[in-house]
């Protein structure tokens, strides 16, 4: 699941983000008012690309690790006709890039796909594996209607894959005709070959029982703050195919229509960004086409956000991990997403023009700033030999019991790993209020070396699988010299 | 309904029409004189003049699991069967009830409408998902003490929930019952049986049963087919006695397999009408 989330953020998110930037200023006429005057060509690739840009394959940015050399066509292998697309999925350490991903884009102004209900293609691989994601709607421009199906099982024989269109009526001018991205997650890093053929849009008529959800179908209750926007998340659409199989795709927010039960308190943009206007309560819900979407966001707005005191220590005495007051060192992850036992969600959250760290469903979570745990995201650890303290501001978002625990652990990645621990007791914490801690590094018992500190772990468990504090805000995490 | 697999017959008889309106669909048949119907126009329990119920898990009938290891307990509660908004709603629920994990309903016209020959037709929408097994079918009158399969069984429509585009029709008799029944699958193109209503019917005459779905005649069964499929062992038992209608929504069992984690409950088999013509 966590890997999904990362993939989503990395590739899918890019497209969504750019959509948000452009939509507000460029789209004044509603989709319904635009006459469908674009060609409805169904084929994307048969034996040749059909109506695609001269580049044909437009790769994700090689700077993100995308391998532009791994794409080609194969005149020896095809499902139908004389040719297929061939992808040589690279191993993670491939010097040309550790995964392949990109799009096929319409060479014109886009196509009217509103008469189709699915993207289909035939696919096979040199071994059984799973393709990380395949979809459509990403065009490296607005990408308003990006859709992707994840972990598509591959066989050594040709299989037809169907990717339902979440709401065809939206696709009256679509440029992003094919989207794919995969590495070797499913094969433990072993490269393999994939062939894809007969990519086209179809009106199957056999796709039914469409269901959509936000927030994984949950009714999320959330305290919100005036002027602190909240993004609706986890847009998914599932449908039942003729095979009896339920297929789920991630869909961009623009497929959905949103409504607020109380627009005086909160409103929603077409990208699912909720603006919080005043105190009160509001329920945000969505529909896809004519059907209700499962899941709501129930906001309770009590006022503005209460920020932690602004740090006053001189910057030259500080090595900052996370603070708006200082320039932070490079950090690879503010949420470690350690698999498989970490349950903690969240991470850096924008609060108006500032940011905090918000963790929910906490059991344990790390802030990762080393070159050991995730080599692909290596950053330099902190040499804290000349530093004396760690500062952190903590604000617990739930009632606090004296028996609650928040264990802080620093790991030093020297010749041997050493770990130092410092326990904050529930009696030292407050609900909905910031408490600042200035902890001498010498109080982290067991931290014998400090020259390569690269992990700050927060653990609220009082025993295995028994977390105490679940929801917490953190801010102003920095080392300093007194 | 005792069957595991189906033997497709060779004779394929297909007719198609451009339009789908009701009058056109009549052209696949020749019997047009309406002699019995339930249009399900009165809200509440189904009309007791037309329908009675089979209750339980089959144990009382001597066939626990209704002969197929089915998982549901049939009731006549409104939670499982009611008429509402012009349709009959048979609802399967996942609930602990009388030792079973699912409830549903099974209605018959036995003793109320038994008839030999004619056109038997219903307009039905089925549920979807692994484990659902809706059926519109007929059994021969057993008041003379004869037993299945000698009494004969005509399955007008069956469907399994994990094949939403496929319905099948078949006959059972001595020498071709259970897994050896004679019948045929019908697959919808560009449509599904769980997202809209479809018309399922047979036209039954001496020595012939024609099967149709919507405006398409897809199967015609005769004693010659029984001979051919059973190497002369089977007996055509459809010229012998009157039959009654059964509507039910089974859950699990030998044919569909058990529901899985993705199967949604409750869901309903919805019947717009049942009509009999001569």
XYZ file of C-alpha atoms in Angstrom, chain A residues 223-467:
245
model
C -10.672 19.482 13.000
C -9.939 22.262 10.589
C -8.651 25.781 10.900
C -9.703 29.001 9.229
C -7.532 29.774 6.204
C -5.875 26.344 6.311
C -6.941 24.470 3.166
C -7.390 20.700 3.103
C -6.940 18.501 0.040
C -9.453 15.703 -0.535
C -7.493 12.508 -1.126
C -7.698 8.923 -2.331
C -9.954 9.230 -5.332
C -10.757 5.777 -6.564
C -13.270 4.223 -8.903
C -14.044 0.534 -9.174
C -16.070 -1.281 -11.777
C -17.056 -4.857 -12.522
C -15.891 -6.322 -15.836
C -17.531 -8.984 -17.994
C -15.019 -11.424 -16.515
C -16.597 -10.858 -13.105
C -13.444 -9.127 -11.939
C -13.665 -5.901 -9.943
C -11.081 -3.428 -11.186
C -10.097 -0.331 -9.239
C -8.430 2.731 -10.710
C -7.111 5.908 -9.149
C -8.783 8.888 -10.754
C -7.973 12.558 -10.691
C -10.287 14.837 -8.685
C -11.626 16.596 -11.787
C -13.751 13.567 -12.662
C -15.760 14.300 -9.518
C -18.208 17.017 -8.560
C -17.949 18.275 -4.991
C -20.380 19.904 -2.668
C -20.231 21.467 0.768
C -23.136 21.222 3.190
C -22.216 24.653 4.502
C -20.492 26.949 1.986
C -20.225 29.673 4.652
C -17.792 27.395 6.493
C -15.991 25.596 3.666
C -15.994 25.462 -0.127
C -14.382 23.017 -2.554
C -12.558 23.697 -5.807
C -12.837 21.393 -8.823
C -9.493 19.870 -7.830
C -10.869 18.867 -4.424
C -9.059 21.553 -2.469
C -11.228 22.593 0.482
C -11.009 26.228 1.523
C -11.898 26.813 5.172
C -13.633 30.147 5.552
C -15.123 30.462 9.019
C -15.910 28.572 12.202
C -18.688 25.993 12.165
C -19.290 22.561 10.715
C -19.411 21.426 7.091
C -19.578 18.080 5.336
C -17.799 17.758 2.019
C -19.139 15.094 -0.326
C -18.649 14.119 -3.947
C -20.466 12.578 -6.873
C -19.147 10.847 -9.964
C -21.530 11.316 -12.846
C -24.970 10.793 -11.358
C -23.934 8.534 -8.512
C -22.853 9.395 -5.000
C -19.250 8.844 -4.047
C -18.547 6.925 -0.848
C -16.684 8.823 1.835
C -17.035 12.313 3.239
C -14.921 14.910 4.950
C -16.666 16.195 8.061
C -15.030 19.420 9.141
C -15.233 20.991 12.556
C -13.771 24.486 12.390
C -13.162 26.097 15.783
C -10.928 28.966 14.733
C -7.522 29.744 13.336
C -4.480 27.560 13.681
C -2.402 27.792 16.839
C 1.247 27.738 15.779
C 4.205 26.848 17.949
C 6.327 29.765 19.191
C 8.772 30.971 16.549
C 12.307 29.820 17.441
C 14.740 32.567 18.388
C 18.100 30.807 18.446
C 20.612 32.255 15.983
C 20.739 30.263 12.766
C 24.499 29.758 13.001
C 23.980 27.662 16.135
C 21.269 25.489 14.574
C 21.124 22.447 12.297
C 17.443 22.295 11.406
C 15.575 19.154 10.415
C 12.186 20.810 10.129
C 11.304 24.413 10.826
C 9.971 27.363 8.866
C 12.345 29.561 10.868
C 15.527 28.007 9.470
C 16.927 26.594 6.269
C 16.453 22.865 6.726
C 19.058 20.259 5.820
C 18.120 17.832 3.033
C 15.785 15.179 4.439
C 14.761 12.151 2.383
C 11.510 11.390 4.219
C 9.476 13.154 6.879
C 7.432 9.970 7.046
C 9.586 6.862 6.808
C 6.698 4.571 5.768
C 8.668 1.668 7.216
C 7.173 -1.574 5.974
C 5.419 -3.631 7.063
C 4.625 -2.678 10.666
C 4.423 1.103 10.566
C 0.832 2.347 10.580
C 1.628 6.050 10.801
C 0.208 8.263 8.073
C 0.774 11.915 7.346
C 3.913 13.994 7.176
C 4.549 17.587 6.312
C 1.311 19.524 6.166
C 0.968 22.958 4.724
C -0.915 25.265 7.106
C -1.626 28.442 5.252
C 1.772 29.849 4.328
C 3.578 27.793 6.972
C 4.026 24.100 7.557
C 4.002 21.609 10.387
C 4.385 17.864 10.630
C 1.112 16.054 11.238
C 1.088 12.346 11.986
C -2.078 10.316 12.257
C -2.581 6.679 13.188
C 0.819 6.862 14.883
C 2.584 3.799 16.156
C 6.081 4.710 15.095
C 7.523 6.861 12.352
C 10.936 8.091 11.353
C 12.326 11.268 9.902
C 15.013 9.939 7.582
C 18.141 11.928 6.758
C 20.852 9.394 6.027
C 22.526 7.527 3.176
C 21.878 4.005 4.495
C 18.182 3.108 4.809
C 16.933 4.254 1.414
C 20.005 4.374 -0.851
C 18.020 5.804 -3.749
C 17.161 8.796 -1.575
C 20.520 9.183 0.140
C 21.229 12.449 1.958
C 24.036 13.350 4.333
C 23.561 12.523 8.014
C 24.188 15.201 10.665
C 27.558 15.496 12.319
C 26.383 16.489 15.781
C 29.718 16.182 17.568
C 29.719 19.935 18.097
C 26.016 20.199 18.934
C 24.488 19.945 22.360
C 20.670 19.755 22.168
C 17.680 18.654 20.161
C 14.662 20.966 20.152
C 11.171 19.833 19.296
C 7.661 21.263 19.699
C 4.893 18.729 20.280
C 1.117 19.231 20.139
C -1.040 16.188 20.825
C -4.320 16.151 18.895
C -6.275 13.994 21.317
C -6.794 13.651 25.076
C -3.494 12.831 26.778
C -3.123 10.203 29.502
C -0.262 10.294 31.998
C 0.677 6.798 30.892
C 1.042 7.860 27.236
C 4.529 7.628 25.812
C 6.452 9.307 23.075
C 9.864 7.702 22.784
C 12.392 9.649 20.706
C 15.256 7.652 19.220
C 18.274 9.001 17.365
C 20.320 6.613 15.238
C 23.970 7.276 14.408
C 25.218 5.521 11.243
C 28.884 5.262 12.097
C 31.131 2.252 11.676
C 28.537 0.606 13.862
C 24.973 1.802 14.295
C 24.228 3.249 17.701
C 20.808 4.242 18.954
C 20.000 6.682 21.741
C 16.602 7.006 23.395
C 14.763 9.720 25.267
C 11.295 9.190 26.674
C 8.661 11.941 26.835
C 5.899 10.953 29.218
C 2.243 11.727 28.703
C 2.328 13.837 31.869
C 4.669 16.234 30.066
C 2.339 16.686 27.060
C -0.889 18.618 26.530
C -3.877 18.223 24.248
C -4.171 20.928 21.570
C -1.276 22.893 23.009
C 2.336 23.165 21.991
C 4.949 21.972 24.452
C 8.598 22.714 23.646
C 11.420 20.347 24.617
C 15.123 21.156 24.685
C 16.766 17.799 25.182
C 20.521 17.544 25.823
C 21.953 15.043 23.367
C 23.737 13.501 26.344
C 20.298 12.521 27.650
C 19.785 10.193 24.665
C 20.954 7.109 26.509
C 22.991 4.785 24.333
C 23.953 7.379 21.722
C 27.690 6.767 21.950
C 28.522 8.331 18.573
C 27.123 11.558 17.163
C 29.102 12.082 14.000
C 26.510 10.627 11.575
C 23.051 11.014 13.102
C 20.587 10.147 10.349
C 17.275 9.016 11.827
C 14.871 10.512 14.349
C 12.240 7.972 15.283
C 9.039 8.660 17.221
C 7.446 5.661 18.900
C 4.219 5.859 20.906
C 3.904 2.142 21.603
C 3.755 0.957 25.199
C 4.256 -2.588 23.967
C 4.162 -4.442 20.688
C 1.295 -3.210 18.523
C -0.054 -1.111 21.386
C 0.318 2.565 20.444
